[in-house]
Short mmCIF file of C-alpha atoms and ligand atoms in Angstrom, two decimals:
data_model
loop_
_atom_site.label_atom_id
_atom_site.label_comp_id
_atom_site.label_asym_id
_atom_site.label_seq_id
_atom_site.Cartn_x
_atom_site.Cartn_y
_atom_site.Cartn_z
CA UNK A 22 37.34 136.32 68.37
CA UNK A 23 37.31 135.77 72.04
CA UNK A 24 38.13 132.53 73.13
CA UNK A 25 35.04 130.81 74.87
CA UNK A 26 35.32 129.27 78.49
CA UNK A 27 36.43 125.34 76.83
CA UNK A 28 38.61 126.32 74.37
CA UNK A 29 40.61 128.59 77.18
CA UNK A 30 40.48 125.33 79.21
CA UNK A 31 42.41 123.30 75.99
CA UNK A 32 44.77 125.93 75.85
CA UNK A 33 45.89 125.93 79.65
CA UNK A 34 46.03 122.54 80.11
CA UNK A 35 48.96 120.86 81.35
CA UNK A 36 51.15 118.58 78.42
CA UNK A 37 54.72 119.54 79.72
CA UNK A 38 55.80 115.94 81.79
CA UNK A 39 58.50 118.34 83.60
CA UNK A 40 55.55 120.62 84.52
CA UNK A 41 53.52 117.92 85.76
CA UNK A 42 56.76 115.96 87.37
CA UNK A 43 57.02 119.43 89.32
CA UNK A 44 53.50 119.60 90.23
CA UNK A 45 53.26 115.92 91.89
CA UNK A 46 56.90 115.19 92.96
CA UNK A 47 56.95 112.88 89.96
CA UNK A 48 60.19 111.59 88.77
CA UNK A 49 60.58 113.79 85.43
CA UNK A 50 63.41 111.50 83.26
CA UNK A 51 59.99 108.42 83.95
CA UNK A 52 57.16 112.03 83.10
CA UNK A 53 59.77 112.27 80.07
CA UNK A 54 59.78 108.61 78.57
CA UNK A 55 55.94 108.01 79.19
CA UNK A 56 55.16 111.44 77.46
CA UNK A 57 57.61 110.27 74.51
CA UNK A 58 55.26 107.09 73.94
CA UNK A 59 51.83 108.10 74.86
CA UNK A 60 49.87 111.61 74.72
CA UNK A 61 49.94 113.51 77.83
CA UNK A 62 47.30 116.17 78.81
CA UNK A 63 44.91 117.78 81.86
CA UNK A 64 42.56 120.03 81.83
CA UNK A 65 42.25 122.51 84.62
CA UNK A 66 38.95 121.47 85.30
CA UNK A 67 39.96 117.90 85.62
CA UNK A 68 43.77 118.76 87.29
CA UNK A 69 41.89 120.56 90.53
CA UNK A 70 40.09 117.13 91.04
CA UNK A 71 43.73 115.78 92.07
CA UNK A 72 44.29 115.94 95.70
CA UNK A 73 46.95 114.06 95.76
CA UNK A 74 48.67 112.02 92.82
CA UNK A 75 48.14 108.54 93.84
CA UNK A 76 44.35 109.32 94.62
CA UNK A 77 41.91 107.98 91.80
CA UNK A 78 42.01 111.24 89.84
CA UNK A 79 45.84 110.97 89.73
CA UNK A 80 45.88 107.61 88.87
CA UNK A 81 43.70 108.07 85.90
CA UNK A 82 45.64 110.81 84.27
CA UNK A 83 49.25 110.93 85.74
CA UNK A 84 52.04 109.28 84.02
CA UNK A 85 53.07 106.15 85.68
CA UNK A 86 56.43 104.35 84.73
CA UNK A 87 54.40 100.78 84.83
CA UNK A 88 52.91 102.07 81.48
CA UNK A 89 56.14 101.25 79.72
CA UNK A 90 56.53 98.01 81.01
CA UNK A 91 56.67 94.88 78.84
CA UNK A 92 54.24 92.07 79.29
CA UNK A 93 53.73 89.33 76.52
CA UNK A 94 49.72 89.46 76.83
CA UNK A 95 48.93 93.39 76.27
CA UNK A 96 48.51 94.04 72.79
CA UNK A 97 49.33 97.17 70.92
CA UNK A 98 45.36 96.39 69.26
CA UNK A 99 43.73 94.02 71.53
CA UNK A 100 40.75 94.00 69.80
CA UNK A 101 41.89 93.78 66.50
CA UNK A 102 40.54 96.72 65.38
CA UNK A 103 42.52 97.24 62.70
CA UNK A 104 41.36 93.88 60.74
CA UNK A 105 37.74 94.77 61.46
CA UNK A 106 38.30 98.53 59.02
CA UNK A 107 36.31 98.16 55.89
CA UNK A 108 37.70 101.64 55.56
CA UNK A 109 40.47 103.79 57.37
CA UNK A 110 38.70 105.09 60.78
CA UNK A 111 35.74 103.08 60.46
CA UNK A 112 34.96 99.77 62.49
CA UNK A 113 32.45 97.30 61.28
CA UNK A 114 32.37 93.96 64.03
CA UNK A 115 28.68 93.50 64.47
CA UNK A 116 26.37 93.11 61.25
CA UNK A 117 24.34 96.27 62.23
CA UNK A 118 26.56 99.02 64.26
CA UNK A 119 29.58 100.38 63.72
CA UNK A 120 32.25 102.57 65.23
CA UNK A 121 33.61 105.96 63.41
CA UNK A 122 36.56 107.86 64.68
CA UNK A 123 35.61 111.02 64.46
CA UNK A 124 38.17 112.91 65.83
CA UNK A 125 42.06 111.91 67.34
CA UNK A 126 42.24 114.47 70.06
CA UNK A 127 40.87 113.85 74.14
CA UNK A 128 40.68 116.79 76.43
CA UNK A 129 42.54 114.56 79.10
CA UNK A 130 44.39 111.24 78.20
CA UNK A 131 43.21 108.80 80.85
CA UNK A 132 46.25 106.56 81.52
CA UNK A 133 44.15 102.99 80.83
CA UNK A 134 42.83 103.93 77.31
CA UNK A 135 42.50 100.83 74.99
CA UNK A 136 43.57 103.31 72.07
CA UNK A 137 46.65 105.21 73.77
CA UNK A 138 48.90 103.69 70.52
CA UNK A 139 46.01 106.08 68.42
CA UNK A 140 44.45 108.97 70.23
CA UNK A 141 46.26 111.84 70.03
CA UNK A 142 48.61 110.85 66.80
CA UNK A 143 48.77 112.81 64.05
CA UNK A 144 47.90 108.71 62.07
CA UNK A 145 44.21 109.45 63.41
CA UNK A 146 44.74 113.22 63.29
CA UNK A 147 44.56 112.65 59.19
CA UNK A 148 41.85 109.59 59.51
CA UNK A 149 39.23 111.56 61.34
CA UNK A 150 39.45 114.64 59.51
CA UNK A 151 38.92 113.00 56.72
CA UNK A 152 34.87 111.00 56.94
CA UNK A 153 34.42 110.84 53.49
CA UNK A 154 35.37 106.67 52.99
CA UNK A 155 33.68 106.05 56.34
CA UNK A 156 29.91 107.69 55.34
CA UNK A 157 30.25 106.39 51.63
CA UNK A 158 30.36 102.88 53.02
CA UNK A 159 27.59 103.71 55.86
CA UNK A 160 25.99 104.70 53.01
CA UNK A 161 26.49 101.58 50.88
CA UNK A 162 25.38 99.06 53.69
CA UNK A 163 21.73 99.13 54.12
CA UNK A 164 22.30 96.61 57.51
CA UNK A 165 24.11 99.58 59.52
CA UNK A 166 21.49 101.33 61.38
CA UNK A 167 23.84 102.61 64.31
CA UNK A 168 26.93 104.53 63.94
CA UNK A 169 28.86 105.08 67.06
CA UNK A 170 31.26 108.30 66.97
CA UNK A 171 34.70 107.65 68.67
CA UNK A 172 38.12 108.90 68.71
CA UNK A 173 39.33 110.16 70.29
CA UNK A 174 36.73 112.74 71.72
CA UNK A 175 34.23 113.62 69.52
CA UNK A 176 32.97 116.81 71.11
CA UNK A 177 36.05 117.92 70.90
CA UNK A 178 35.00 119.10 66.85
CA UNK A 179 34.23 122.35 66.59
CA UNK A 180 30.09 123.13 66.41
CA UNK A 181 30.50 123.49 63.08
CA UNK A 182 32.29 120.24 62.08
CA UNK A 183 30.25 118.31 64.26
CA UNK A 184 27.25 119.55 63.09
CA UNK A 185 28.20 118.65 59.11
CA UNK A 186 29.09 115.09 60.90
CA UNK A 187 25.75 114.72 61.90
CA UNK A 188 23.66 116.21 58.50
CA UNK A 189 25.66 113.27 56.54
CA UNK A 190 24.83 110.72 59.16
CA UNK A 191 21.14 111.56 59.44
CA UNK A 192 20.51 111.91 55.40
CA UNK A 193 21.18 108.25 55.16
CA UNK A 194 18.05 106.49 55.56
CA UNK A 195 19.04 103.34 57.19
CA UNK A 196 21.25 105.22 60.04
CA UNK A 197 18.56 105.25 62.82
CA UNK A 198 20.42 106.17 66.36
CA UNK A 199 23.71 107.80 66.75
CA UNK A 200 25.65 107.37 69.41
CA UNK A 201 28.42 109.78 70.74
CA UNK A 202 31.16 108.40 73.32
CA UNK A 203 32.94 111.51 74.98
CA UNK A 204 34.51 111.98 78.29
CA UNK A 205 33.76 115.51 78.09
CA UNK A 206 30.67 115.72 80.43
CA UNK A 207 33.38 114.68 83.07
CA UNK A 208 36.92 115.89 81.79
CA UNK A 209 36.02 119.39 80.21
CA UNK A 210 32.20 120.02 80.62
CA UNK A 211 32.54 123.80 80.05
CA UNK A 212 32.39 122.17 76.54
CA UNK A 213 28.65 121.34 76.93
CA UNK A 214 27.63 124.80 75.90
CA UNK A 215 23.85 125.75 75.20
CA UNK A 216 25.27 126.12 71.99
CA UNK A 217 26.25 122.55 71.74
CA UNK A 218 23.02 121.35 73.04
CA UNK A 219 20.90 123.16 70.91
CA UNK A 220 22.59 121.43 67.54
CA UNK A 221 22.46 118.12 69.54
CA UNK A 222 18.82 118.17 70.21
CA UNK A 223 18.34 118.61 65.89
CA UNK A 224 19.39 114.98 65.52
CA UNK A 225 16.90 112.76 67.88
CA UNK A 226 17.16 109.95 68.24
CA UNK A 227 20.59 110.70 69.58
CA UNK A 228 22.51 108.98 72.66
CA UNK A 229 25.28 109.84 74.83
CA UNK A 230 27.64 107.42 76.43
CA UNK A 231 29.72 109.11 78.85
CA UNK A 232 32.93 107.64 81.07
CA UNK A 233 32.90 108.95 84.31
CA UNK A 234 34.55 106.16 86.79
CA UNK A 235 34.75 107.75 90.34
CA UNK A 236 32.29 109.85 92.32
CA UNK A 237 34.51 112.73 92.79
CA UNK A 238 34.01 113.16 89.11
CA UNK A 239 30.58 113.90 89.76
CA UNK A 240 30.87 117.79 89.97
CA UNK A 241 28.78 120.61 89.68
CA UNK A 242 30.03 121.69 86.46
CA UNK A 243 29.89 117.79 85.12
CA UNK A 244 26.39 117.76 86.49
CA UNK A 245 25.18 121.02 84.33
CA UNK A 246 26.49 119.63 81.45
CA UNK A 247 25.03 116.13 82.16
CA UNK A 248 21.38 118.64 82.76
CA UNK A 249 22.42 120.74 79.32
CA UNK A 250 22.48 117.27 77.42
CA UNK A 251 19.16 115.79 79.25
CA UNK A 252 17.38 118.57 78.28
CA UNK A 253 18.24 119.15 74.96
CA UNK A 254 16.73 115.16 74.58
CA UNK A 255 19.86 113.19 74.37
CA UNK A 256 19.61 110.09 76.02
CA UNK A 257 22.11 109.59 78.33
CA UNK A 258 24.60 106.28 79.38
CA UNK A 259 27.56 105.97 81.06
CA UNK A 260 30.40 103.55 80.35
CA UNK A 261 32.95 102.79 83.44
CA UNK A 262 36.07 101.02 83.17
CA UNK A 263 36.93 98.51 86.26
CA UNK A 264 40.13 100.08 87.49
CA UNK A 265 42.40 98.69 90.10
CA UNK A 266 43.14 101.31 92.86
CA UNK A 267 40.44 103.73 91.35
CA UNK A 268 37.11 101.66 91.80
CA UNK A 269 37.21 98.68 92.44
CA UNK A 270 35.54 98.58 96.00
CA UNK A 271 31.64 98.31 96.17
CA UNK A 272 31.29 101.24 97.76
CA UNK A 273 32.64 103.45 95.25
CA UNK A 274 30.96 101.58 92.53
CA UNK A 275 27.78 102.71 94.37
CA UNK A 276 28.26 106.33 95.24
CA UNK A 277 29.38 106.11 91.40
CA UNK A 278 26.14 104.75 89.77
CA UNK A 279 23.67 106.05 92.50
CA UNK A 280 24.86 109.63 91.68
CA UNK A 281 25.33 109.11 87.93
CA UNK A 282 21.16 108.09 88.07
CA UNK A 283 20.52 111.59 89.69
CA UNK A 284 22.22 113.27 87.42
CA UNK A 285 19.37 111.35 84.35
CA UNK A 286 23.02 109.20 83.27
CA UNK A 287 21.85 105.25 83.60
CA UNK A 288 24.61 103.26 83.51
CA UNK A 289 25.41 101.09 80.83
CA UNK A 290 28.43 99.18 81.22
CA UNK A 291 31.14 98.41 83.06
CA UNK A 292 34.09 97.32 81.38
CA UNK A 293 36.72 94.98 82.47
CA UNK A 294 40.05 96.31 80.90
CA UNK A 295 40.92 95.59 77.62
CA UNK A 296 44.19 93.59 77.37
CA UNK A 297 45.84 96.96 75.86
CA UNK A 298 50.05 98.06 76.43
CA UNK A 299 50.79 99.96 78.74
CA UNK A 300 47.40 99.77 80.77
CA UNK A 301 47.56 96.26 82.96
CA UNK A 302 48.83 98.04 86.65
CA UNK A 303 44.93 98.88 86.34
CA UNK A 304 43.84 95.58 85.28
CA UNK A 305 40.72 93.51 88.03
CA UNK A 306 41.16 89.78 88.09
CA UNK A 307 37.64 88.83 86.46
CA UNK A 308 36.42 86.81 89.71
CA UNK A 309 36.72 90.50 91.66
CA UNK A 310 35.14 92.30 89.51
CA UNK A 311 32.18 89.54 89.50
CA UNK A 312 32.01 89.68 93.03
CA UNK A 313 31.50 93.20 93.06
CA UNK A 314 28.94 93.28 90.88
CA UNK A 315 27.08 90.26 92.88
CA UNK A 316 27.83 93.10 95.86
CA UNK A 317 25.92 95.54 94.31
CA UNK A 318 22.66 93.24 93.48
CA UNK A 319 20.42 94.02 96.02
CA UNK A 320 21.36 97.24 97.73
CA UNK A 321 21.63 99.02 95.07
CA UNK A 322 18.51 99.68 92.21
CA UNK A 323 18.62 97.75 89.28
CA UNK A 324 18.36 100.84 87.60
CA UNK A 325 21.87 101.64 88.85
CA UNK A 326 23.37 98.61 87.64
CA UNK A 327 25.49 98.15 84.62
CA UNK A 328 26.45 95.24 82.62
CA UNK A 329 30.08 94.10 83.62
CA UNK A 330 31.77 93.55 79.72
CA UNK A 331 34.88 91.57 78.56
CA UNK A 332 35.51 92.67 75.14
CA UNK A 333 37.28 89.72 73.95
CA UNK A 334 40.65 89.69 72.44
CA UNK A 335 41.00 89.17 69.18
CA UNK A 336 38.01 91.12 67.98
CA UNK A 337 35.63 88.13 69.04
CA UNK A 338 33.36 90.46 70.43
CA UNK A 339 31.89 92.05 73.69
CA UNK A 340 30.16 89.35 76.24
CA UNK A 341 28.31 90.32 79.84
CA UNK A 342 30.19 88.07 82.35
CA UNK A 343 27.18 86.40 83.28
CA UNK A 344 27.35 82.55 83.80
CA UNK A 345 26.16 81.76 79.90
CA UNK A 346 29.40 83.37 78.66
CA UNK A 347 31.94 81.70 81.76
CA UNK A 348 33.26 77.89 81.17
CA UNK A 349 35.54 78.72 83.63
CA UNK A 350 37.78 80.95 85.57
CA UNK A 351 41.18 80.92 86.69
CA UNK A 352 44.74 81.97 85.63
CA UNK A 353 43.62 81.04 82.02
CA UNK A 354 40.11 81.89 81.97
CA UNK A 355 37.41 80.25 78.81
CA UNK A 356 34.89 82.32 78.11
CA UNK A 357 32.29 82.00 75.20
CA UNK A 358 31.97 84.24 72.13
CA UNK A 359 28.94 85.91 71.09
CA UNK A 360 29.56 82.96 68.56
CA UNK A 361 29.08 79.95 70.42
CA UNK A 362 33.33 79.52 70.33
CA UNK A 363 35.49 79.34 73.62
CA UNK A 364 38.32 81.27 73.51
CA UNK A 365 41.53 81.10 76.43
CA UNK A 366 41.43 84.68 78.23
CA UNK A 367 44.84 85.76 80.38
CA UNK A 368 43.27 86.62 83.57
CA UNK A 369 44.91 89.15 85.71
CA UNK A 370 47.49 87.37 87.92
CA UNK A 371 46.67 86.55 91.55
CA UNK A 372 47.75 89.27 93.79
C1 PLP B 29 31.44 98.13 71.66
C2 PLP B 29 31.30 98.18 70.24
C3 PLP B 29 30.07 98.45 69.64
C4 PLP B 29 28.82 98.75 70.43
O1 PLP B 29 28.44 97.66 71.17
P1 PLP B 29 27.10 97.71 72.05
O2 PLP B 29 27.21 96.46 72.87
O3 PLP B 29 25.96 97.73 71.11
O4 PLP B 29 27.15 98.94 72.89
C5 PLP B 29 30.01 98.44 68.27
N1 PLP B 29 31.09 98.18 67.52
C6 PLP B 29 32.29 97.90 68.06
C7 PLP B 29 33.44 97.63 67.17
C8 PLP B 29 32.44 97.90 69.44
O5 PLP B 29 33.63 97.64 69.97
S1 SF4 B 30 38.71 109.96 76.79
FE1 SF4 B 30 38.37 107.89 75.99
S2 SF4 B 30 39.50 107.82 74.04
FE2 SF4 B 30 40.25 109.59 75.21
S3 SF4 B 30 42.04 108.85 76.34
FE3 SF4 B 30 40.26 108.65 77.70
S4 SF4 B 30 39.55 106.53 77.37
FE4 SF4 B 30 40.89 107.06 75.63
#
């Protein structure tokens, strides 16, 4: 069978580090050691983005050697995710959502993910292919009436797989929305086939959080795919992670969600970086990314405007950083839990 257009675009990706060292003028012994530790891959799509390797398509998919450094406050889980899994691949932290991974593989492995110890490991390889424990205890819990597919990427499943998936899901009663997370739409969007949105639009009332974080991401192919979706009735978000050097200046921020809006994405959140290994030369003291956000309140339409999240260590939970949730800031921040509790939160250092 002819391969189609996304699965030639998995298959001539880049995952060699000496390839990619080549490429950018990389040092390939430090492409080498970070490839060792954490799964390495670009699509073409996403590769002739880069114009140059430090630019904020680089940044967010290159190898950097700060990823292996040591620092005592990034966490291999930082949210704990592990003691929040009734199940293998399932995670249940709020009384009425939870999270499945649904697949181990991305089509590009951005540099800051909170998972890089996971995605792409044969460990979640064997979880995800496996659902089974994860919809018998969806089913069994009559309070879960959201189920969030993770990963991993799930539209990286074949139609077929994903398709099953989403039967199961939607012949439980009490499952009312699904939600997919993929980075697709921006990394590989020749995946958003007609073919794809014609199974998605079976399963309403379906919705699509997508990750784009820069406007050059924003291209004509990621803007079909974003139309493919829209039409085919999934309702369509977009989470953003705060990333040092990538986009954290208001003006990106606003090219970002004032292009994502004409392209029927709303923007949902913005998320302060997890305190993950490997991942903190990205990391946005809190007060900056605040004062962006008070930056964009005004100018921009509220429409446009996300919530700015701290998921808390610890699996406490997610929190807006509005003033409710802030007993103070500083080097040692306190912030409140969806609980009531105030926990100590390691800031990003002053530059
Ligand atoms: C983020 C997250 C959710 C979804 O949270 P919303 O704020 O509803 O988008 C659900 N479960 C877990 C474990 C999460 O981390
Ligand atoms: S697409 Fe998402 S899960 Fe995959 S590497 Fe990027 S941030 Fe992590």
């Amino acid at each position: 069978m002819p391969r189609s257009l996304w699965q030639q675009q998995l298959a001539d990706s880049l995952r060699e580090p000496a390839a990619l060292a080549r490429r950018f003028g990389l040092d390939p012994a430090m492409a080498a050691a970070v490839a060792a530790r954490y799964p390495l891959a670009i699509t073409p799509h996403y590769l002739a983005l880069i114009e140059h390797r430090d630019d904020p398509i680089g940044r967010q998919c290159l190898p950097d050697a700060r990823e292996l450094a040591t620092d005592p406050t990034l966490r291999e889980d930082p949210l704990a995710e592990a003691r929040h899994a009734p199940v293998p691949g399932l995670i249940h932290r709020y009384p009425d959502r939870v999270v499945l991974l649904a697949a181990a593989q991305c089509a590009v492995y951005c540099r800051f993910c909170t998972r890089k110890r996971q995605v792409g490991c044969p460990a979640l390889a064997s979880l995800a292919a496996d659902a089974e424990p994860a919809l018998d205890y969806i089913a069994r819990q009559p309070a879960i009436h959201d189920v969030l597919l993770s990963g991993g990427d799930p539209l990286l499943l074949e139609d077929d797989r994903l398709e099953q998936l989403l039967l199961r899901l939607r012949a439980i009663p009490h499952v009312e929305t699904i939600r997919i997370g993929s980075r697709v739409p921006v990394t590989l969007p020749q995946r958003v086939t007609p073919r794809l949105a014609a199974l998605l639009k079976k399963f309403p009332p379906l919705y699509l959080n997508t990750h784009f974080n820069h406007p050059r991401e924003l291209t004509p192919a990621a803007a079909e795919a974003c139309r493919l979706l829209a039409e085919a009735g999934v309702v369509l978000g977009n989470q953003s992670v705060l990333l040092r050097g990538v986009n954290d200046a208001a003006a990106t921020l606003t090219e970002l969600f004032r292009g994502l809006l004409r392209l029927r994405v709303r923007p949902y959140y913005l998320h302060q970086m997890d305190l993950a290994r490997g991942t903190g030369h990205f990391r946005v003291r809190l007060e900056r990314g605040q004062e962006l956000l008070r930056q964009l309140r005004g100018p921009l339409s509220g429409l446009a405007i996300p919530h700015y999240m701290v998921d808390l260590p610890g699996g406490c939970g997610k929190i807006p950083l509005t003033p409710e949730y802030v007993v103070q800031l500083g080097d040692r921040a306190l912030l409140r839990t969806p609980d009531g509790a105030v926990i100590s939160y390691a800031n990003h250092p002053r530059d």
